Amino acid sequence: MKSKTIFVCNSCGGTSPKWQGQCQQCGEWNTLVEENIVNEISTNNKNKNKNNRFQALAVNNFDGIANKNKIQKLGEIQTKVAPRLLTGLSELDRAFGGGLVQGGITLIGGDPGIGKSTLLLQVLAHLLEKHNCKVLYVSGEESPEQIALRAKRLELNADDLPLLAEINLEKILHIIQNEQPQIVVIDSIQTLWSDVLSSAPGSVAQVRECAAQLTRLAKTQNITVILVGHVTKEGSLAGPRILEHMVDTVLYFEGDAHLRFRLLRAVKNRFGAVNELGVFAMTEVGLKGVGNPSAIFLSQHEENVAGTSILVTQEGSRPLLVEIQALLDESHTGNARRLTVGLDAQRLSMLLAVLHRHAGVQCSSQDVFINAVGGVRISEPAADLAVILSIVSSLKNQPLPSNLVVFGEIGLAGEVRPAPRGQERLKEAAKLGFTKAILPFANMPSSDKFKIKGMQLFPVKRIDEAVEIMRNL
């Protein structure tokens, strides 16, 4: 039989009969990799009898569920709240939406060395010791000796923690079927390979097949499965995009692995709120939750500094105070530079145009650098007003008051649009000692009973009003 190959996209899983620079399905560049489909079919037939007993069990259980499927009215469906299992780390429970869910499958991604394996080892040790849960740690990257050394270094009581060093999917499924653990950690999904495919571990086909089998196992056996995933140089999870669609929860580690603080963000959660953020500090004995995360995002200046403003951002259900820093300098090249860290660079260009058109502040000859302190990434548009005022502060060399907070979205017409949960933002700022706030007019408290004692509010409807108030403070 002649060998036949196809090219599979690492981003979306789409196929092409020949190599192309750009995937026709998702538009990504240089993501097509070669896969041998003939060998996979022949290997499948060769190992059919040996492997089908593991797959058949899961399929039969799944079919048992499917046989109950019928057209139903929503009012007739019996619903229940999914019970939660606390992990021992309040910040991780926050990211999960309240704790682990039985039968849920989670994908955790992050840069190498940022703390994924350390965090999960801490969680399993806690669940084994405090809740007497039946757990299993499957390692495909590290040897048992390396994991044992980490447990001792972290001073964990993990002598009885079950550990399996294996990368063959069928063997892993067989052991899970026999042991019936409540919680399984797979470190990592890119190292697993299945006998039914001939491609190398980490390929699109292998990652997709292994994830599908583990997802089916989690749903049919009510086992909580946590998958560790590699990330690309851009910071997104490696492998086909379908991997994220298969699982219930996707968590990303953010921040620099060389810094002390780690941020764990939920970008998908079928059992809780999206964009919840857990904040950890890396210590000698592992990751510890940070009780007051706003403190790490605020720089401590001895005196007021031009080019800084305090933003009250909303991460999931939690308001956070983050210092936004701006530096403007005369450009010595033909094209002024625009650089952001933690914020959207394209949105910065838009804000500079709005600032010029509707507030008369010209920055075309200036290099503009914007930074969100602490390594946090801010995606919500409510950061617009804080960015604008930081830019004006740096350009005019006029420091903002140290007790002032800012939030609000800016439109192309120069209007200042409201931000969600404005009252919660103001309460968090007041709790940390801030006494002044520039905010959208629509976020003003509707009555006196909602006003915050000791907080002086400056509502604005347009960007020029905000700039004028800043100059008079």
Short mmCIF file of C-alpha atoms in Angstrom, two decimals:
data_model
loop_
_atom_site.label_atom_id
_atom_site.label_comp_id
_atom_site.label_asym_id
_atom_site.label_seq_id
_atom_site.Cartn_x
_atom_site.Cartn_y
_atom_site.Cartn_z
CA MET A 1 0.00 0.00 0.00
CA LYS A 2 1.38 3.42 -0.97
CA SER A 3 2.02 5.91 1.76
CA LYS A 4 -0.43 8.82 1.72
CA THR A 5 0.08 11.99 3.68
CA ILE A 6 -2.06 14.95 4.60
CA PHE A 7 -1.16 18.22 6.25
CA VAL A 8 -2.91 19.12 9.51
CA CYS A 9 -3.14 22.58 11.07
CA ASN A 10 -1.65 22.81 14.56
CA SER A 11 -4.03 25.65 15.40
CA CYS A 12 -7.47 24.47 14.30
CA GLY A 13 -6.98 20.84 13.26
CA GLY A 14 -8.03 21.50 9.66
CA THR A 15 -6.53 19.34 6.89
CA SER A 16 -5.07 20.03 3.47
CA PRO A 17 -3.86 17.58 0.76
CA LYS A 18 -0.69 19.65 0.26
CA TRP A 19 1.44 22.00 2.28
CA GLN A 20 0.50 25.67 2.26
CA GLY A 21 1.92 28.63 4.06
CA GLN A 22 -1.49 29.64 5.38
CA CYS A 23 -4.25 27.40 6.74
CA GLN A 24 -7.40 27.87 4.67
CA GLN A 25 -9.67 27.08 7.63
CA CYS A 26 -8.37 29.45 10.32
CA GLY A 27 -6.01 31.75 8.41
CA GLU A 28 -2.97 31.06 10.62
CA TRP A 29 0.46 31.01 9.00
CA ASN A 30 3.07 28.19 9.10
CA THR A 31 0.88 25.84 11.16
CA LEU A 32 0.49 22.92 8.71
CA VAL A 33 2.42 19.76 9.65
CA GLU A 34 2.66 16.48 7.75
CA GLU A 35 0.72 13.44 9.00
CA ASN A 36 0.82 9.88 7.60
CA ILE A 37 -2.76 8.61 7.49
CA VAL A 38 -2.06 5.21 5.89
CA ASN A 39 0.18 4.10 8.72
CA GLU A 40 -2.41 5.24 11.23
CA ILE A 41 -5.08 3.12 9.56
CA SER A 42 -2.86 0.04 9.34
CA THR A 43 -1.74 0.48 12.94
CA ASN A 44 -5.33 0.83 13.95
CA ASN A 45 -6.23 -2.48 12.31
CA LYS A 46 -3.16 -4.22 13.75
CA ASN A 47 -3.97 -3.16 17.30
CA LYS A 48 -7.75 -3.21 16.98
CA ASN A 49 -8.38 -6.23 19.17
CA LYS A 50 -5.84 -5.20 21.77
CA ASN A 51 -7.07 -1.64 22.26
CA ASN A 52 -10.79 -1.82 21.63
CA ARG A 53 -11.52 -3.30 25.02
CA PHE A 54 -10.54 -0.01 26.69
CA GLN A 55 -12.41 2.11 24.16
CA ALA A 56 -15.44 -0.17 24.12
CA LEU A 57 -15.96 0.21 27.86
CA ALA A 58 -16.01 3.99 27.58
CA VAL A 59 -18.15 3.93 24.43
CA ASN A 60 -20.68 1.55 25.98
CA ASN A 61 -21.00 3.75 29.03
CA PHE A 62 -21.39 6.78 26.80
CA ASP A 63 -24.02 4.95 24.75
CA GLY A 64 -25.89 4.21 27.95
CA ILE A 65 -26.15 7.91 28.54
CA ALA A 66 -27.01 8.59 24.92
CA ASN A 67 -29.89 6.08 25.01
CA LYS A 68 -31.61 8.34 27.54
CA ASN A 69 -31.50 11.24 25.11
CA LYS A 70 -34.83 12.44 23.84
CA ILE A 71 -36.53 15.71 23.09
CA GLN A 72 -37.31 17.37 26.41
CA LYS A 73 -38.74 20.64 27.61
CA LEU A 74 -36.39 22.73 29.71
CA GLY A 75 -38.93 22.92 32.52
CA GLU A 76 -38.98 19.11 32.79
CA ILE A 77 -35.22 18.73 33.19
CA GLN A 78 -34.04 18.10 36.74
CA THR A 79 -31.09 20.35 37.55
CA LYS A 80 -28.68 20.25 40.46
CA VAL A 81 -25.77 22.32 41.67
CA ALA A 82 -22.45 20.62 40.98
CA PRO A 83 -20.73 19.84 44.31
CA ARG A 84 -17.31 21.45 44.77
CA LEU A 85 -14.12 20.02 46.24
CA LEU A 86 -11.82 22.64 47.75
CA THR A 87 -8.18 22.36 46.72
CA GLY A 88 -6.64 24.00 49.78
CA LEU A 89 -5.61 27.09 47.76
CA SER A 90 -8.32 29.76 47.85
CA GLU A 91 -6.92 31.52 44.77
CA LEU A 92 -7.06 28.30 42.75
CA ASP A 93 -10.61 27.64 43.94
CA ARG A 94 -11.51 31.15 42.75
CA ALA A 95 -10.09 30.43 39.29
CA PHE A 96 -12.06 27.17 39.16
CA GLY A 97 -15.24 29.01 40.15
CA GLY A 98 -15.47 27.56 43.64
CA GLY A 99 -13.43 24.36 43.53
CA LEU A 100 -13.06 21.14 41.54
CA VAL A 101 -16.17 19.60 39.99
CA GLN A 102 -16.65 15.84 39.88
CA GLY A 103 -16.40 14.62 36.30
CA GLY A 104 -14.98 17.92 35.09
CA ILE A 105 -11.95 18.06 32.80
CA THR A 106 -9.56 21.01 33.03
CA LEU A 107 -6.70 22.16 30.82
CA ILE A 108 -3.92 24.22 32.45
CA GLY A 109 -1.34 25.96 30.27
CA GLY A 110 1.64 28.18 30.95
CA ASP A 111 5.28 28.85 30.17
CA PRO A 112 7.88 26.26 31.22
CA GLY A 113 8.91 26.68 34.85
CA ILE A 114 6.01 28.94 35.80
CA GLY A 115 4.66 26.47 38.39
CA LYS A 116 2.07 24.20 36.75
CA SER A 117 3.50 20.92 38.09
CA THR A 118 4.29 22.47 41.47
CA LEU A 119 0.73 23.73 41.88
CA LEU A 120 -0.88 20.42 40.94
CA LEU A 121 1.44 18.43 43.20
CA GLN A 122 0.45 20.70 46.09
CA VAL A 123 -3.24 20.20 45.28
CA LEU A 124 -3.03 16.39 45.12
CA ALA A 125 -1.04 16.24 48.37
CA HIS A 126 -3.67 18.39 50.11
CA LEU A 127 -6.61 16.37 48.79
CA LEU A 128 -4.95 13.12 49.81
CA GLU A 129 -4.06 14.33 53.30
CA LYS A 130 -7.07 16.48 54.25
CA HIS A 131 -9.93 14.90 52.28
CA ASN A 132 -8.61 11.34 51.91
CA CYS A 133 -9.35 11.52 48.18
CA LYS A 134 -8.15 8.81 45.85
CA VAL A 135 -5.80 10.61 43.46
CA LEU A 136 -3.35 9.71 40.70
CA TYR A 137 -0.47 11.75 39.27
CA VAL A 138 0.53 10.66 35.75
CA SER A 139 3.89 12.05 34.68
CA GLY A 140 5.08 11.88 31.09
CA GLU A 141 7.85 14.47 31.37
CA GLU A 142 9.58 13.98 34.72
CA SER A 143 10.94 10.86 36.37
CA PRO A 144 9.55 9.63 39.72
CA GLU A 145 12.81 10.70 41.38
CA GLN A 146 12.40 14.27 40.17
CA ILE A 147 8.83 14.47 41.46
CA ALA A 148 9.84 12.96 44.81
CA LEU A 149 12.59 15.55 45.17
CA ARG A 150 10.13 18.35 44.41
CA ALA A 151 7.70 17.03 47.04
CA LYS A 152 10.49 17.03 49.65
CA ARG A 153 11.62 20.50 48.65
CA LEU A 154 8.05 21.76 49.03
CA GLU A 155 7.77 20.00 52.40
CA LEU A 156 4.62 18.17 51.32
CA ASN A 157 3.16 15.22 53.19
CA ALA A 158 2.96 13.17 49.99
CA ASP A 159 4.59 9.84 50.88
CA ASP A 160 1.38 7.98 49.98
CA LEU A 161 0.69 9.91 46.77
CA PRO A 162 0.17 7.43 43.87
CA LEU A 163 2.48 8.22 40.94
CA LEU A 164 2.51 6.71 37.46
CA ALA A 165 5.34 7.47 35.01
CA GLU A 166 3.78 6.47 31.70
CA ILE A 167 3.04 8.01 28.30
CA ASN A 168 1.06 5.21 26.61
CA LEU A 169 -2.62 6.15 26.65
CA GLU A 170 -3.97 2.60 26.66
CA LYS A 171 -1.88 1.63 29.70
CA ILE A 172 -2.97 4.78 31.50
CA LEU A 173 -6.65 4.11 30.76
CA HIS A 174 -6.28 0.51 31.95
CA ILE A 175 -4.76 1.58 35.27
CA ILE A 176 -7.39 4.28 35.79
CA GLN A 177 -10.14 1.74 35.12
CA ASN A 178 -8.66 -0.62 37.70
CA GLU A 179 -7.77 1.95 40.38
CA GLN A 180 -10.83 4.22 39.97
CA PRO A 181 -9.24 7.42 41.34
CA GLN A 182 -11.38 10.45 42.00
CA ILE A 183 -8.86 12.94 40.60
CA VAL A 184 -6.25 12.37 37.87
CA VAL A 185 -3.51 14.77 36.77
CA ILE A 186 -1.94 14.23 33.33
CA ASP A 187 1.41 16.03 33.02
CA SER A 188 1.35 16.66 30.12
CA ILE A 189 -1.15 15.91 27.33
CA GLN A 190 1.50 16.57 24.63
CA THR A 191 3.64 13.65 25.88
CA LEU A 192 0.92 10.99 25.55
CA TRP A 193 0.62 8.69 22.55
CA SER A 194 -1.96 6.10 21.53
CA ASP A 195 -1.33 2.75 19.85
CA VAL A 196 -4.12 3.43 17.38
CA LEU A 197 -2.06 6.16 15.72
CA SER A 198 1.44 6.01 14.29
CA SER A 199 2.27 9.70 14.54
CA ALA A 200 4.67 11.00 17.17
CA PRO A 201 3.59 12.23 20.62
CA GLY A 202 2.59 15.88 20.52
CA SER A 203 1.28 15.74 16.95
CA VAL A 204 -2.17 17.08 16.17
CA ALA A 205 -3.68 13.62 15.75
CA GLN A 206 -2.17 12.24 18.97
CA VAL A 207 -3.17 15.22 21.11
CA ARG A 208 -6.70 15.18 19.72
CA GLU A 209 -7.16 11.41 20.19
CA CYS A 210 -5.67 11.29 23.69
CA ALA A 211 -7.73 14.27 24.85
CA ALA A 212 -10.91 12.74 23.40
CA GLN A 213 -10.34 9.42 25.20
CA LEU A 214 -9.59 11.11 28.52
CA THR A 215 -12.61 13.40 28.17
CA ARG A 216 -14.86 10.42 27.51
CA LEU A 217 -13.39 8.65 30.53
CA ALA A 218 -13.96 11.67 32.78
CA LYS A 219 -17.60 12.02 31.74
CA THR A 220 -18.52 8.34 31.91
CA GLN A 221 -16.67 7.48 35.13
CA ASN A 222 -17.20 10.82 36.97
CA ILE A 223 -13.46 11.27 37.36
CA THR A 224 -11.99 14.76 37.65
CA VAL A 225 -9.17 15.03 35.10
CA ILE A 226 -6.65 17.88 34.96
CA LEU A 227 -4.50 18.11 31.83
CA VAL A 228 -1.28 20.12 31.66
CA GLY A 229 -0.66 21.67 28.23
CA HIS A 230 2.38 23.20 26.58
CA VAL A 231 2.20 26.72 25.21
CA THR A 232 3.57 28.30 22.05
CA LYS A 233 6.01 31.22 21.97
CA GLU A 234 2.98 33.53 21.63
CA GLY A 235 1.67 32.21 24.97
CA SER A 236 -1.34 30.26 23.64
CA LEU A 237 -1.89 26.57 24.20
CA ALA A 238 -0.03 24.38 21.73
CA GLY A 239 -1.87 21.81 19.65
CA PRO A 240 -5.20 21.91 17.83
CA ARG A 241 -7.73 24.52 18.95
CA ILE A 242 -10.28 21.74 19.33
CA LEU A 243 -8.43 20.73 22.50
CA GLU A 244 -9.83 23.78 24.28
CA HIS A 245 -13.35 23.00 23.05
CA MET A 246 -13.23 19.45 24.44
CA VAL A 247 -12.56 20.41 28.05
CA ASP A 248 -14.82 22.11 30.60
CA THR A 249 -12.30 24.60 31.98
CA VAL A 250 -9.22 26.27 30.52
CA LEU A 251 -6.76 28.02 32.86
CA TYR A 252 -3.74 30.04 31.74
CA PHE A 253 -0.73 30.99 33.84
CA GLU A 254 0.27 34.59 33.11
CA GLY A 255 3.33 36.55 34.08
CA ASP A 256 7.06 35.98 33.84
CA ALA A 257 8.43 32.71 35.22
CA HIS A 258 11.41 34.69 36.58
CA LEU A 259 9.20 36.93 38.72
CA ARG A 260 7.84 36.03 42.12
CA PHE A 261 4.14 36.45 41.39
CA ARG A 262 2.02 34.17 39.20
CA LEU A 263 -1.42 34.92 37.75
CA LEU A 264 -3.84 32.11 36.89
CA ARG A 265 -6.71 33.20 34.63
CA ALA A 266 -9.81 31.22 33.66
CA VAL A 267 -10.50 31.81 29.96
CA LYS A 268 -13.21 29.15 29.76
CA ASN A 269 -15.34 27.65 32.51
CA ARG A 270 -18.56 25.72 32.10
CA PHE A 271 -19.03 25.65 35.88
CA GLY A 272 -18.17 29.24 36.80
CA ALA A 273 -17.37 32.76 35.71
CA VAL A 274 -14.92 33.43 32.90
CA ASN A 275 -11.90 35.71 33.45
CA GLU A 276 -11.61 34.88 37.14
CA LEU A 277 -8.06 35.56 38.27
CA GLY A 278 -6.07 33.73 40.93
CA VAL A 279 -2.93 35.43 42.23
CA PHE A 280 -0.06 33.40 43.68
CA ALA A 281 3.38 34.08 45.09
CA MET A 282 6.16 31.56 44.45
CA THR A 283 7.89 30.74 47.74
CA GLU A 284 10.44 28.17 48.88
CA VAL A 285 7.59 25.82 49.80
CA GLY A 286 5.52 26.25 46.63
CA LEU A 287 2.77 28.56 45.46
CA LYS A 288 0.83 30.52 48.06
CA GLY A 289 -2.32 32.56 47.45
CA VAL A 290 -2.06 36.35 47.71
CA GLY A 291 -4.78 37.72 49.96
CA ASN A 292 -4.57 41.34 48.76
CA PRO A 293 -3.50 41.17 45.10
CA SER A 294 -4.05 44.88 44.49
CA ALA A 295 -0.95 45.59 46.59
CA ILE A 296 1.37 43.85 44.10
CA PHE A 297 0.02 45.86 41.16
CA LEU A 298 0.66 49.22 42.82
CA SER A 299 4.16 50.68 42.83
CA GLN A 300 5.28 52.37 46.01
CA HIS A 301 6.45 55.89 45.14
CA GLU A 302 7.81 58.15 47.86
CA GLU A 303 6.22 61.12 46.07
CA ASN A 304 3.80 61.67 43.21
CA VAL A 305 5.31 60.77 39.83
CA ALA A 306 4.16 62.10 36.46
CA GLY A 307 2.90 59.51 34.00
CA THR A 308 1.12 57.17 36.44
CA SER A 309 -2.53 56.58 37.21
CA ILE A 310 -4.39 53.99 39.28
CA LEU A 311 -6.92 51.91 37.36
CA VAL A 312 -9.71 49.94 39.02
CA THR A 313 -10.12 46.96 36.70
CA GLN A 314 -12.55 44.06 37.01
CA GLU A 315 -11.16 40.52 36.71
CA GLY A 316 -14.13 38.15 36.82
CA SER A 317 -15.93 38.86 40.08
CA ARG A 318 -12.92 40.60 41.66
CA PRO A 319 -12.04 44.31 41.35
CA LEU A 320 -8.29 44.97 41.24
CA LEU A 321 -6.28 48.16 41.47
CA VAL A 322 -3.47 48.31 38.91
CA GLU A 323 -0.99 51.10 38.30
CA ILE A 324 -0.81 52.21 34.67
CA GLN A 325 2.48 53.86 33.74
CA ALA A 326 3.11 56.01 30.67
CA LEU A 327 6.36 57.43 29.36
CA LEU A 328 6.46 59.90 26.47
CA ASP A 329 9.75 60.97 24.93
CA GLU A 330 10.64 63.00 21.87
CA SER A 331 11.01 60.66 18.90
CA HIS A 332 14.37 60.75 17.11
CA THR A 333 13.21 58.68 14.13
CA GLY A 334 10.75 59.27 11.34
CA ASN A 335 8.12 56.96 12.89
CA ALA A 336 7.23 57.44 16.55
CA ARG A 337 7.21 54.18 18.54
CA ARG A 338 4.13 52.76 20.26
CA LEU A 339 4.85 50.03 22.80
CA THR A 340 2.58 48.47 25.43
CA VAL A 341 3.16 45.84 28.12
CA GLY A 342 -0.01 44.23 29.44
CA LEU A 343 -2.35 46.28 27.22
CA ASP A 344 -3.51 46.21 23.61
CA ALA A 345 -1.05 48.07 21.34
CA GLN A 346 -3.64 48.63 18.60
CA ARG A 347 -6.06 50.15 21.08
CA LEU A 348 -3.31 52.55 22.18
CA SER A 349 -3.06 53.94 18.63
CA MET A 350 -6.82 54.50 18.63
CA LEU A 351 -6.73 56.28 22.00
CA LEU A 352 -3.95 58.60 20.84
CA ALA A 353 -6.04 59.57 17.80
CA VAL A 354 -9.10 60.24 19.98
CA LEU A 355 -6.97 62.26 22.41
CA HIS A 356 -5.74 64.45 19.56
CA ARG A 357 -9.10 64.89 17.85
CA HIS A 358 -11.34 65.50 20.88
CA ALA A 359 -8.97 66.90 23.53
CA GLY A 360 -6.41 68.73 21.39
CA VAL A 361 -3.44 66.82 22.85
CA GLN A 362 -0.85 66.10 20.15
CA CYS A 363 1.47 63.06 20.59
CA SER A 364 2.48 62.32 16.99
CA SER A 365 6.11 63.36 17.59
CA GLN A 366 6.41 61.40 20.82
CA ASP A 367 7.47 57.81 21.48
CA VAL A 368 4.74 56.38 23.73
CA PHE A 369 5.41 53.52 26.16
CA ILE A 370 2.61 52.07 28.33
CA ASN A 371 3.05 49.51 31.12
CA ALA A 372 0.66 47.71 33.49
CA VAL A 373 2.59 47.14 36.72
CA GLY A 374 2.95 43.60 38.07
CA GLY A 375 2.81 41.70 34.79
CA VAL A 376 -1.00 41.60 34.66
CA ARG A 377 -2.69 41.63 31.26
CA ILE A 378 -5.66 43.97 30.98
CA SER A 379 -8.11 43.38 28.16
CA GLU A 380 -11.20 45.29 29.28
CA PRO A 381 -11.88 48.67 27.63
CA ALA A 382 -12.50 50.29 31.03
CA ALA A 383 -8.72 50.87 31.16
CA ASP A 384 -8.97 53.52 28.40
CA LEU A 385 -9.44 56.54 30.64
CA ALA A 386 -6.53 55.56 32.93
CA VAL A 387 -4.25 55.15 29.89
CA ILE A 388 -5.28 58.56 28.50
CA LEU A 389 -4.68 60.40 31.78
CA SER A 390 -1.31 58.68 32.25
CA ILE A 391 -0.28 59.87 28.77
CA VAL A 392 -1.36 63.45 29.44
CA SER A 393 0.34 63.36 32.84
CA SER A 394 3.63 62.26 31.30
CA LEU A 395 3.39 64.69 28.38
CA LYS A 396 2.66 67.70 30.62
CA ASN A 397 4.89 66.43 33.44
CA GLN A 398 1.96 66.84 35.85
CA PRO A 399 1.62 64.10 38.50
CA LEU A 400 -1.84 62.87 39.41
CA PRO A 401 -2.86 62.79 43.10
CA SER A 402 -1.77 59.60 44.85
CA ASN A 403 -5.29 59.09 46.27
CA LEU A 404 -7.01 59.16 42.83
CA VAL A 405 -8.42 56.19 40.93
CA VAL A 406 -9.69 56.17 37.35
CA PHE A 407 -11.79 53.91 35.12
CA GLY A 408 -13.95 54.29 32.01
CA GLU A 409 -14.17 53.28 28.36
CA ILE A 410 -13.55 55.85 25.62
CA GLY A 411 -15.40 55.84 22.30
CA LEU A 412 -14.24 57.13 18.94
CA ALA A 413 -16.50 60.18 19.31
CA GLY A 414 -14.65 61.17 22.48
CA GLU A 415 -17.41 60.05 24.85
CA VAL A 416 -16.60 58.32 28.16
CA ARG A 417 -18.70 55.18 28.35
CA PRO A 418 -19.71 53.37 31.57
CA ALA A 419 -17.87 50.35 32.94
CA PRO A 420 -19.65 47.32 34.44
CA ARG A 421 -19.82 46.97 38.24
CA GLY A 422 -18.80 50.55 38.87
CA GLN A 423 -20.03 50.48 42.48
CA GLU A 424 -17.87 47.46 43.31
CA ARG A 425 -14.83 49.19 41.82
CA LEU A 426 -15.37 52.26 43.98
CA LYS A 427 -15.82 50.17 47.13
CA GLU A 428 -12.54 48.33 46.49
CA ALA A 429 -10.73 51.66 45.97
CA ALA A 430 -12.21 53.11 49.15
CA LYS A 431 -11.20 50.01 51.10
CA LEU A 432 -7.57 50.61 50.09
CA GLY A 433 -7.62 54.25 51.14
CA PHE A 434 -8.34 56.10 47.88
CA THR A 435 -10.53 59.16 48.31
CA LYS A 436 -10.98 60.54 44.76
CA ALA A 437 -12.22 58.99 41.53
CA ILE A 438 -12.64 60.14 37.93
CA LEU A 439 -15.35 57.94 36.46
CA PRO A 440 -17.98 57.88 33.69
CA PHE A 441 -21.06 59.97 34.41
CA ALA A 442 -23.26 56.89 33.93
CA ASN A 443 -21.45 55.12 36.78
CA MET A 444 -22.40 57.75 39.35
CA PRO A 445 -24.40 56.30 42.27
CA SER A 446 -28.11 56.68 41.58
CA SER A 447 -28.96 57.89 45.10
CA ASP A 448 -27.29 59.07 48.30
CA LYS A 449 -27.59 55.65 49.95
CA PHE A 450 -25.24 54.19 47.33
CA LYS A 451 -22.62 56.89 47.74
CA ILE A 452 -19.37 55.83 49.42
CA LYS A 453 -18.46 57.82 52.49
CA GLY A 454 -15.24 59.78 52.13
CA MET A 455 -15.00 59.26 48.35
CA GLN A 456 -15.04 62.40 46.18
CA LEU A 457 -16.34 61.58 42.69
CA PHE A 458 -15.61 63.48 39.46
CA PRO A 459 -18.07 62.24 36.78
CA VAL A 460 -17.20 62.97 33.13
CA LYS A 461 -19.10 62.55 29.89
CA ARG A 462 -16.32 63.35 27.44
CA ILE A 463 -12.57 62.94 27.24
CA ASP A 464 -11.85 66.69 27.23
CA GLU A 465 -13.73 67.02 30.54
CA ALA A 466 -11.52 64.33 32.09
CA VAL A 467 -8.34 66.06 30.88
CA GLU A 468 -9.56 69.40 32.26
CA ILE A 469 -10.39 67.91 35.65
CA MET A 470 -6.96 66.27 35.77
CA ARG A 471 -5.26 69.61 35.17
CA ASN A 472 -7.18 71.22 38.04
CA LEU A 473 -6.58 68.52 40.63
#
